[in-house]
């Protein structure tokens, strides 16, 4: 029994929707979910990268069932499209990794470009809301569901020069609490993660903005403040996400879980 248990996959036959799946945290979670037996609906607005992501998953896990839907999560009708196409393909949605997000530009609040501010809110806040708005009713009917929203340590504290990002990520944490209290009674469990600096294309771009001449120096400087003295890896986030998307996460609800090497304890 012990060996059999060890071999059990954590998401066997579960249908999992992942937004922002083309790269970074979304792609790492797609790989780990496929490894754990999930059937995947991968969503992104970067069609080309999304196609490549699907191929990358199938290359490692040829038996995985994977569909892709090109959609912009900040557009309500495109969110309905990815939800409808997923249900058409798989008949249910067991898990939702509500991950797509952008950072915006770095600037003080008083100099922040208003159009960029709105764009960050449209994607990070409205996109996360639309996803829950249309997926929770399906989970409610099933009397089962797991939602993992992606906040950030910027959803727990302030981050210099990133007002809309911080505003949107605090909102993600707040909406997570509300979904948890409104739908927990239907077996729909909702949590958020708050990654620290994880080495993805998004963070690489942030280091380029901080130090255009030597982004690696910016990264090294940043890592000094972390108890582990390093940045996190997408795979390390994916392992926590898989737990929160699994049946095992049945009594953790409405939490925002920091995945940051302990850095939030040093603030
Ligand atoms: P990334 O830029 O590497 O990947 C994000 C993916 O989301 C891309 O494939 C992009 O095309 C897609 N995307 C962006 N806007 C979209 C939209 N409107 N519709 C559909 N797809 C869209 O970023 P990442 O680092 O993997 O970040 C993923 C999530 O994690 C984001 O919500 C981000 O805020 C959050 N986060 C990341 C870190 C980190 O250190 N990398 C830390 C905290 C939080």
mmCIF file of C-alpha atoms and ligand atoms in Angstrom:
data_model
loop_
_atom_site.group_PDB
_atom_site.id
_atom_site.type_symbol
_atom_site.label_atom_id
_atom_site.label_comp_id
_atom_site.label_asym_id
_atom_site.label_seq_id
_atom_site.Cartn_x
_atom_site.Cartn_y
_atom_site.Cartn_z
ATOM 1 C CA UNK A 1 0.000 0.000 0.000
ATOM 2 C CA UNK A 2 2.839 2.348 0.862
ATOM 3 C CA UNK A 3 4.374 2.030 -2.603
ATOM 4 C CA UNK A 4 1.041 2.288 -4.319
ATOM 5 C CA UNK A 5 0.328 5.500 -2.445
ATOM 6 C CA UNK A 6 3.693 6.950 -3.367
ATOM 7 C CA UNK A 7 2.873 6.298 -7.016
ATOM 8 C CA UNK A 8 -0.489 8.028 -6.846
ATOM 9 C CA UNK A 9 -0.842 11.135 -8.951
ATOM 10 C CA UNK A 10 -2.219 14.196 -7.195
ATOM 11 C CA UNK A 11 -4.411 15.444 -10.069
ATOM 12 C CA UNK A 12 -5.346 12.182 -11.790
ATOM 13 C CA UNK A 13 -8.112 12.932 -14.343
ATOM 14 C CA UNK A 14 -8.724 16.393 -12.919
ATOM 15 C CA UNK A 15 -9.542 19.108 -15.455
ATOM 16 C CA UNK A 16 -7.407 22.133 -14.726
ATOM 17 C CA UNK A 17 -7.632 25.562 -16.386
ATOM 18 C CA UNK A 18 -4.450 27.646 -16.320
ATOM 19 C CA UNK A 19 -4.360 31.272 -17.480
ATOM 20 C CA UNK A 20 -1.090 32.898 -18.456
ATOM 21 C CA UNK A 21 0.026 29.378 -19.333
ATOM 22 C CA UNK A 22 2.432 30.261 -22.132
ATOM 23 C CA UNK A 23 5.439 30.953 -19.911
ATOM 24 C CA UNK A 24 6.717 31.577 -16.403
ATOM 25 C CA UNK A 25 4.656 30.374 -13.447
ATOM 26 C CA UNK A 26 1.757 29.247 -15.646
ATOM 27 C CA UNK A 27 3.887 27.007 -17.843
ATOM 28 C CA UNK A 28 5.739 25.516 -14.857
ATOM 29 C CA UNK A 29 2.382 24.670 -13.253
ATOM 30 C CA UNK A 30 1.147 23.156 -16.534
ATOM 31 C CA UNK A 31 4.169 20.852 -16.629
ATOM 32 C CA UNK A 32 3.747 19.800 -13.010
ATOM 33 C CA UNK A 33 -0.024 19.309 -13.402
ATOM 34 C CA UNK A 34 0.512 17.106 -16.474
ATOM 35 C CA UNK A 35 3.017 15.082 -14.468
ATOM 36 C CA UNK A 36 0.326 14.648 -11.811
ATOM 37 C CA UNK A 37 -2.197 13.284 -14.331
ATOM 38 C CA UNK A 38 -4.271 16.415 -15.033
ATOM 39 C CA UNK A 39 -6.161 17.221 -18.251
ATOM 40 C CA UNK A 40 -5.301 20.759 -19.192
ATOM 41 C CA UNK A 41 -6.952 23.808 -20.686
ATOM 42 C CA UNK A 42 -4.144 26.290 -21.304
ATOM 43 C CA UNK A 43 -5.115 29.942 -21.804
ATOM 44 C CA UNK A 44 -2.959 32.889 -22.883
ATOM 45 C CA UNK A 45 -3.182 35.889 -25.195
ATOM 46 C CA UNK A 46 0.205 35.143 -26.723
ATOM 47 C CA UNK A 47 -0.954 32.595 -29.280
ATOM 48 C CA UNK A 48 2.470 31.618 -30.566
ATOM 49 C CA UNK A 49 4.010 31.086 -27.139
ATOM 50 C CA UNK A 50 0.876 29.202 -26.077
ATOM 51 C CA UNK A 51 1.294 26.751 -28.963
ATOM 52 C CA UNK A 52 4.919 26.238 -27.983
ATOM 53 C CA UNK A 53 3.912 25.686 -24.355
ATOM 54 C CA UNK A 54 1.466 22.963 -25.384
ATOM 55 C CA UNK A 55 4.193 21.250 -27.417
ATOM 56 C CA UNK A 56 6.594 21.482 -24.474
ATOM 57 C CA UNK A 57 4.061 19.813 -22.171
ATOM 58 C CA UNK A 58 3.262 17.069 -24.697
ATOM 59 C CA UNK A 59 6.911 16.434 -25.325
ATOM 60 C CA UNK A 60 7.423 15.545 -21.667
ATOM 61 C CA UNK A 61 3.989 14.003 -21.054
ATOM 62 C CA UNK A 62 2.766 12.599 -24.395
ATOM 63 C CA UNK A 63 -0.335 11.039 -22.812
ATOM 64 C CA UNK A 64 -1.602 14.313 -21.373
ATOM 65 C CA UNK A 65 -4.849 15.717 -22.782
ATOM 66 C CA UNK A 66 -4.239 19.399 -23.535
ATOM 67 C CA UNK A 67 -6.340 22.052 -25.233
ATOM 68 C CA UNK A 68 -5.328 25.669 -25.762
ATOM 69 C CA UNK A 69 -7.555 28.726 -25.926
ATOM 70 C CA UNK A 70 -6.194 32.076 -27.058
ATOM 71 C CA UNK A 71 -7.894 34.679 -24.893
ATOM 72 C CA UNK A 72 -7.240 37.992 -23.186
ATOM 73 C CA UNK A 73 -8.355 37.617 -19.555
ATOM 74 C CA UNK A 74 -9.153 41.333 -19.310
ATOM 75 C CA UNK A 75 -12.004 40.897 -21.817
ATOM 76 C CA UNK A 76 -15.148 39.416 -20.332
ATOM 77 C CA UNK A 77 -16.331 37.772 -23.566
ATOM 78 C CA UNK A 78 -12.945 36.108 -24.058
ATOM 79 C CA UNK A 79 -13.102 34.722 -20.522
ATOM 80 C CA UNK A 80 -16.521 33.255 -21.318
ATOM 81 C CA UNK A 81 -14.952 31.757 -24.438
ATOM 82 C CA UNK A 82 -12.162 29.957 -22.590
ATOM 83 C CA UNK A 83 -14.602 28.679 -19.969
ATOM 84 C CA UNK A 84 -17.085 27.463 -22.636
ATOM 85 C CA UNK A 85 -14.380 25.790 -24.721
ATOM 86 C CA UNK A 86 -13.006 24.010 -21.676
ATOM 87 C CA UNK A 87 -16.420 22.670 -20.686
ATOM 88 C CA UNK A 88 -17.082 21.633 -24.292
ATOM 89 C CA UNK A 89 -13.829 19.668 -24.371
ATOM 90 C CA UNK A 90 -13.853 18.131 -20.889
ATOM 91 C CA UNK A 91 -17.379 18.532 -19.455
ATOM 92 C CA UNK A 92 -16.151 19.877 -16.141
ATOM 93 C CA UNK A 93 -13.599 22.123 -14.431
ATOM 94 C CA UNK A 94 -12.015 20.789 -11.246
ATOM 95 C CA UNK A 95 -9.230 23.286 -10.753
ATOM 96 C CA UNK A 96 -8.535 26.840 -11.842
ATOM 97 C CA UNK A 97 -5.097 28.446 -11.706
ATOM 98 C CA UNK A 98 -6.054 32.112 -12.138
ATOM 99 C CA UNK A 99 -2.528 33.222 -12.903
ATOM 100 C CA UNK A 100 -2.299 35.663 -15.845
ATOM 101 C CA UNK A 101 -0.937 39.020 -14.776
ATOM 102 C CA UNK A 102 1.362 41.869 -15.709
ATOM 103 C CA UNK A 103 3.586 44.159 -13.690
ATOM 104 C CA UNK A 104 3.114 47.475 -15.518
ATOM 105 C CA UNK A 105 5.849 50.076 -15.643
ATOM 106 C CA UNK A 106 7.842 51.160 -12.633
ATOM 107 C CA UNK A 107 7.175 54.754 -11.537
ATOM 108 C CA UNK A 108 6.223 56.743 -8.468
ATOM 109 C CA UNK A 109 2.485 57.104 -7.850
ATOM 110 C CA UNK A 110 2.598 60.801 -8.697
ATOM 111 C CA UNK A 111 4.191 60.061 -12.070
ATOM 112 C CA UNK A 112 2.262 56.923 -12.887
ATOM 113 C CA UNK A 113 0.792 56.801 -16.393
ATOM 114 C CA UNK A 114 -2.967 56.559 -15.969
ATOM 115 C CA UNK A 115 -3.507 54.351 -19.027
ATOM 116 C CA UNK A 116 -0.914 51.850 -17.790
ATOM 117 C CA UNK A 117 -2.525 51.927 -14.335
ATOM 118 C CA UNK A 118 -5.886 50.993 -15.855
ATOM 119 C CA UNK A 119 -4.345 48.237 -17.946
ATOM 120 C CA UNK A 120 -2.757 46.612 -14.889
ATOM 121 C CA UNK A 121 -6.107 46.747 -13.069
ATOM 122 C CA UNK A 122 -7.975 45.389 -16.122
ATOM 123 C CA UNK A 123 -5.728 42.332 -16.365
ATOM 124 C CA UNK A 124 -4.731 41.624 -12.757
ATOM 125 C CA UNK A 125 -7.986 42.514 -11.009
ATOM 126 C CA UNK A 126 -10.806 42.301 -13.585
ATOM 127 C CA UNK A 127 -9.211 39.267 -15.281
ATOM 128 C CA UNK A 128 -9.083 37.364 -11.986
ATOM 129 C CA UNK A 129 -12.657 38.428 -11.191
ATOM 130 C CA UNK A 130 -14.070 37.395 -14.601
ATOM 131 C CA UNK A 131 -12.398 34.000 -14.282
ATOM 132 C CA UNK A 132 -14.018 33.302 -10.915
ATOM 133 C CA UNK A 133 -17.285 34.894 -12.075
ATOM 134 C CA UNK A 134 -17.684 32.267 -14.824
ATOM 135 C CA UNK A 135 -15.936 29.213 -13.368
ATOM 136 C CA UNK A 136 -17.374 29.169 -9.843
ATOM 137 C CA UNK A 137 -20.958 28.416 -11.045
ATOM 138 C CA UNK A 138 -19.622 25.298 -12.800
ATOM 139 C CA UNK A 139 -17.752 24.192 -9.676
ATOM 140 C CA UNK A 140 -20.777 24.984 -7.534
ATOM 141 C CA UNK A 141 -22.924 22.647 -9.651
ATOM 142 C CA UNK A 142 -20.285 19.936 -9.346
ATOM 143 C CA UNK A 143 -20.091 20.538 -5.593
ATOM 144 C CA UNK A 144 -16.336 20.471 -6.070
ATOM 145 C CA UNK A 145 -13.666 22.901 -7.118
ATOM 146 C CA UNK A 146 -10.252 24.313 -6.317
ATOM 147 C CA UNK A 147 -9.206 27.844 -7.216
ATOM 148 C CA UNK A 148 -5.726 29.267 -6.872
ATOM 149 C CA UNK A 149 -5.478 32.990 -7.539
ATOM 150 C CA UNK A 150 -2.093 34.562 -8.042
ATOM 151 C CA UNK A 151 -1.458 37.513 -5.766
ATOM 152 C CA UNK A 152 2.118 38.449 -4.863
ATOM 153 C CA UNK A 153 4.081 39.662 -1.881
ATOM 154 C CA UNK A 154 2.869 42.942 -3.403
ATOM 155 C CA UNK A 155 -0.582 41.773 -2.278
ATOM 156 C CA UNK A 156 0.639 41.799 1.333
ATOM 157 C CA UNK A 157 2.841 44.903 1.468
ATOM 158 C CA UNK A 158 3.792 47.944 -0.590
ATOM 159 C CA UNK A 159 6.382 47.746 -3.370
ATOM 160 C CA UNK A 160 8.220 50.896 -4.403
ATOM 161 C CA UNK A 161 7.173 52.234 -7.837
ATOM 162 C CA UNK A 162 4.442 49.635 -8.389
ATOM 163 C CA UNK A 163 1.195 51.219 -7.205
ATOM 164 C CA UNK A 164 -1.277 49.572 -9.638
ATOM 165 C CA UNK A 165 0.396 46.179 -9.234
ATOM 166 C CA UNK A 166 0.161 46.434 -5.444
ATOM 167 C CA UNK A 167 -3.435 47.670 -5.639
ATOM 168 C CA UNK A 168 -4.447 44.834 -7.965
ATOM 169 C CA UNK A 169 -2.703 42.140 -5.934
ATOM 170 C CA UNK A 170 -4.257 43.326 -2.640
ATOM 171 C CA UNK A 171 -7.566 43.080 -4.505
ATOM 172 C CA UNK A 172 -6.773 39.506 -5.562
ATOM 173 C CA UNK A 173 -6.136 38.611 -1.934
ATOM 174 C CA UNK A 174 -9.431 40.291 -0.951
ATOM 175 C CA UNK A 175 -11.472 38.552 -3.661
ATOM 176 C CA UNK A 176 -9.925 35.250 -2.569
ATOM 177 C CA UNK A 177 -11.299 35.767 0.940
ATOM 178 C CA UNK A 178 -14.737 36.556 -0.451
ATOM 179 C CA UNK A 179 -14.878 33.578 -2.795
ATOM 180 C CA UNK A 180 -13.805 31.366 0.117
ATOM 181 C CA UNK A 181 -16.574 32.569 2.382
ATOM 182 C CA UNK A 182 -19.287 32.637 -0.285
ATOM 183 C CA UNK A 183 -18.637 29.231 -1.894
ATOM 184 C CA UNK A 184 -16.866 27.059 0.684
ATOM 185 C CA UNK A 185 -20.250 25.485 1.513
ATOM 186 C CA UNK A 186 -20.393 24.049 -2.026
ATOM 187 C CA UNK A 187 -17.020 22.337 -1.834
ATOM 188 C CA UNK A 188 -15.372 25.160 -3.748
ATOM 189 C CA UNK A 189 -12.094 25.986 -2.046
ATOM 190 C CA UNK A 190 -10.291 29.218 -2.977
ATOM 191 C CA UNK A 191 -6.796 30.309 -2.007
ATOM 192 C CA UNK A 192 -4.159 32.699 -3.312
ATOM 193 C CA UNK A 193 -0.414 32.458 -3.509
ATOM 194 C CA UNK A 194 1.960 35.326 -2.893
ATOM 195 C CA UNK A 195 5.211 34.557 -4.691
ATOM 196 C CA UNK A 196 8.298 36.612 -3.876
ATOM 197 C CA UNK A 197 10.811 37.131 -6.667
ATOM 198 C CA UNK A 198 10.681 34.029 -8.849
ATOM 199 C CA UNK A 199 12.942 33.778 -11.896
ATOM 200 C CA UNK A 200 10.463 34.132 -14.767
ATOM 201 C CA UNK A 201 10.468 36.347 -17.895
ATOM 202 C CA UNK A 202 8.425 38.934 -15.938
ATOM 203 C CA UNK A 203 11.032 39.275 -13.196
ATOM 204 C CA UNK A 204 13.894 39.308 -15.684
ATOM 205 C CA UNK A 205 12.185 42.338 -17.279
ATOM 206 C CA UNK A 206 11.863 44.036 -13.865
ATOM 207 C CA UNK A 207 15.615 43.645 -13.275
ATOM 208 C CA UNK A 208 16.229 45.118 -16.745
ATOM 209 C CA UNK A 209 14.149 48.146 -15.730
ATOM 210 C CA UNK A 210 16.002 48.575 -12.435
ATOM 211 C CA UNK A 211 19.456 48.261 -13.995
ATOM 212 C CA UNK A 212 19.418 48.311 -17.817
ATOM 213 C CA UNK A 213 23.210 48.024 -18.030
ATOM 214 C CA UNK A 214 23.601 45.111 -15.645
ATOM 215 C CA UNK A 215 20.340 43.278 -14.822
ATOM 216 C CA UNK A 216 22.301 40.430 -13.200
ATOM 217 C CA UNK A 217 23.704 42.903 -10.619
ATOM 218 C CA UNK A 218 20.148 43.990 -9.783
ATOM 219 C CA UNK A 219 19.208 40.342 -9.294
ATOM 220 C CA UNK A 220 22.175 39.644 -6.997
ATOM 221 C CA UNK A 221 21.399 42.747 -4.962
ATOM 222 C CA UNK A 222 17.764 41.722 -4.650
ATOM 223 C CA UNK A 223 18.616 38.190 -3.510
ATOM 224 C CA UNK A 224 20.698 39.530 -0.594
ATOM 225 C CA UNK A 225 17.559 40.529 1.281
ATOM 226 C CA UNK A 226 16.145 36.997 1.128
ATOM 227 C CA UNK A 227 16.778 34.560 4.019
ATOM 228 C CA UNK A 228 17.679 31.905 1.416
ATOM 229 C CA UNK A 229 19.995 34.347 -0.443
ATOM 230 C CA UNK A 230 18.519 33.369 -3.785
ATOM 231 C CA UNK A 231 15.480 33.884 -5.968
ATOM 232 C CA UNK A 232 12.782 31.235 -6.241
ATOM 233 C CA UNK A 233 12.232 28.910 -9.184
ATOM 234 C CA UNK A 234 8.928 28.465 -11.060
ATOM 235 C CA UNK A 235 8.990 24.748 -10.167
ATOM 236 C CA UNK A 236 9.056 25.599 -6.468
ATOM 237 C CA UNK A 237 5.880 27.634 -6.856
ATOM 238 C CA UNK A 238 4.239 24.956 -9.019
ATOM 239 C CA UNK A 239 4.587 22.314 -6.270
ATOM 240 C CA UNK A 240 2.575 24.443 -3.829
ATOM 241 C CA UNK A 241 0.003 25.255 -6.516
ATOM 242 C CA UNK A 242 -0.495 21.541 -7.284
ATOM 243 C CA UNK A 243 -1.226 20.896 -3.618
ATOM 244 C CA UNK A 244 -3.766 23.749 -3.515
ATOM 245 C CA UNK A 245 -5.407 22.431 -6.724
ATOM 246 C CA UNK A 246 -5.647 18.897 -5.322
ATOM 247 C CA UNK A 247 -8.285 17.159 -3.236
ATOM 248 C CA UNK A 248 -5.840 17.329 -0.326
ATOM 249 C CA UNK A 249 -6.393 21.072 0.073
ATOM 250 C CA UNK A 250 -9.872 20.598 1.488
ATOM 251 C CA UNK A 251 -9.682 22.748 4.620
ATOM 252 C CA UNK A 252 -7.294 25.545 3.641
ATOM 253 C CA UNK A 253 -9.649 28.251 2.397
ATOM 254 C CA UNK A 254 -9.331 31.982 1.748
ATOM 255 C CA UNK A 255 -5.618 32.096 2.520
ATOM 256 C CA UNK A 256 -2.865 34.017 0.767
ATOM 257 C CA UNK A 257 0.199 31.817 1.053
ATOM 258 C CA UNK A 258 3.605 33.445 0.696
ATOM 259 C CA UNK A 259 6.116 31.490 -1.388
ATOM 260 C CA UNK A 260 9.079 33.762 -0.900
ATOM 261 C CA UNK A 261 11.843 31.968 0.986
ATOM 262 C CA UNK A 262 10.638 33.645 4.169
ATOM 263 C CA UNK A 263 11.348 37.174 3.010
ATOM 264 C CA UNK A 264 7.975 38.526 4.135
ATOM 265 C CA UNK A 265 9.044 37.788 7.724
ATOM 266 C CA UNK A 266 11.848 40.314 7.371
ATOM 267 C CA UNK A 267 9.684 43.310 6.384
HETATM 268 P P1 LIG B 1 5.319 36.086 -17.178
HETATM 269 O O1 LIG B 1 5.258 37.440 -17.771
HETATM 270 O O2 LIG B 1 6.565 35.306 -17.252
HETATM 271 O O3 LIG B 1 4.117 35.198 -17.756
HETATM 272 C C1 LIG B 1 2.802 35.696 -17.726
HETATM 273 C C2 LIG B 1 1.972 35.054 -18.825
HETATM 274 O O4 LIG B 1 0.660 35.628 -18.750
HETATM 275 C C3 LIG B 1 2.505 35.328 -20.229
HETATM 276 O O5 LIG B 1 2.477 34.143 -20.978
HETATM 277 C C4 LIG B 1 1.536 36.367 -20.778
HETATM 278 O O6 LIG B 1 1.377 36.282 -22.189
HETATM 279 C C5 LIG B 1 0.262 36.007 -20.056
HETATM 280 N N1 LIG B 1 -0.672 37.129 -19.965
HETATM 281 C C6 LIG B 1 -0.420 38.381 -19.508
HETATM 282 N N2 LIG B 1 -1.516 39.137 -19.624
HETATM 283 C C7 LIG B 1 -2.488 38.352 -20.148
HETATM 284 C C8 LIG B 1 -3.842 38.583 -20.511
HETATM 285 N N3 LIG B 1 -4.412 39.784 -20.382
HETATM 286 N N4 LIG B 1 -4.548 37.545 -21.002
HETATM 287 C C9 LIG B 1 -3.983 36.336 -21.167
HETATM 288 N N5 LIG B 1 -2.705 36.067 -20.853
HETATM 289 C C10 LIG B 1 -1.962 37.069 -20.363
HETATM 290 O O7 LIG B 1 4.885 36.276 -15.656
HETATM 291 P P2 LIG B 1 5.060 35.313 -14.390
HETATM 292 O O8 LIG B 1 6.212 35.791 -13.625
HETATM 293 O O9 LIG B 1 4.941 33.894 -14.764
HETATM 294 O O10 LIG B 1 3.764 35.779 -13.592
HETATM 295 C C11 LIG B 1 2.578 35.024 -13.492
HETATM 296 C C12 LIG B 1 1.752 35.591 -12.354
HETATM 297 O O11 LIG B 1 2.511 35.521 -11.152
HETATM 298 C C13 LIG B 1 1.365 37.058 -12.525
HETATM 299 O O12 LIG B 1 0.047 37.265 -12.035
HETATM 300 C C14 LIG B 1 2.369 37.770 -11.646
HETATM 301 O O13 LIG B 1 1.887 39.011 -11.181
HETATM 302 C C15 LIG B 1 2.529 36.783 -10.531
HETATM 303 N N6 LIG B 1 3.748 36.931 -9.742
HETATM 304 C C16 LIG B 1 4.969 36.643 -10.283
HETATM 305 C C17 LIG B 1 6.087 36.783 -9.488
HETATM 306 C C18 LIG B 1 7.443 36.456 -9.989
HETATM 307 O O14 LIG B 1 8.407 36.656 -9.252
HETATM 308 N N7 LIG B 1 7.608 35.960 -11.212
HETATM 309 C C19 LIG B 1 5.974 37.203 -8.169
HETATM 310 C C20 LIG B 1 4.723 37.478 -7.655
HETATM 311 C C21 LIG B 1 3.618 37.319 -8.458
#
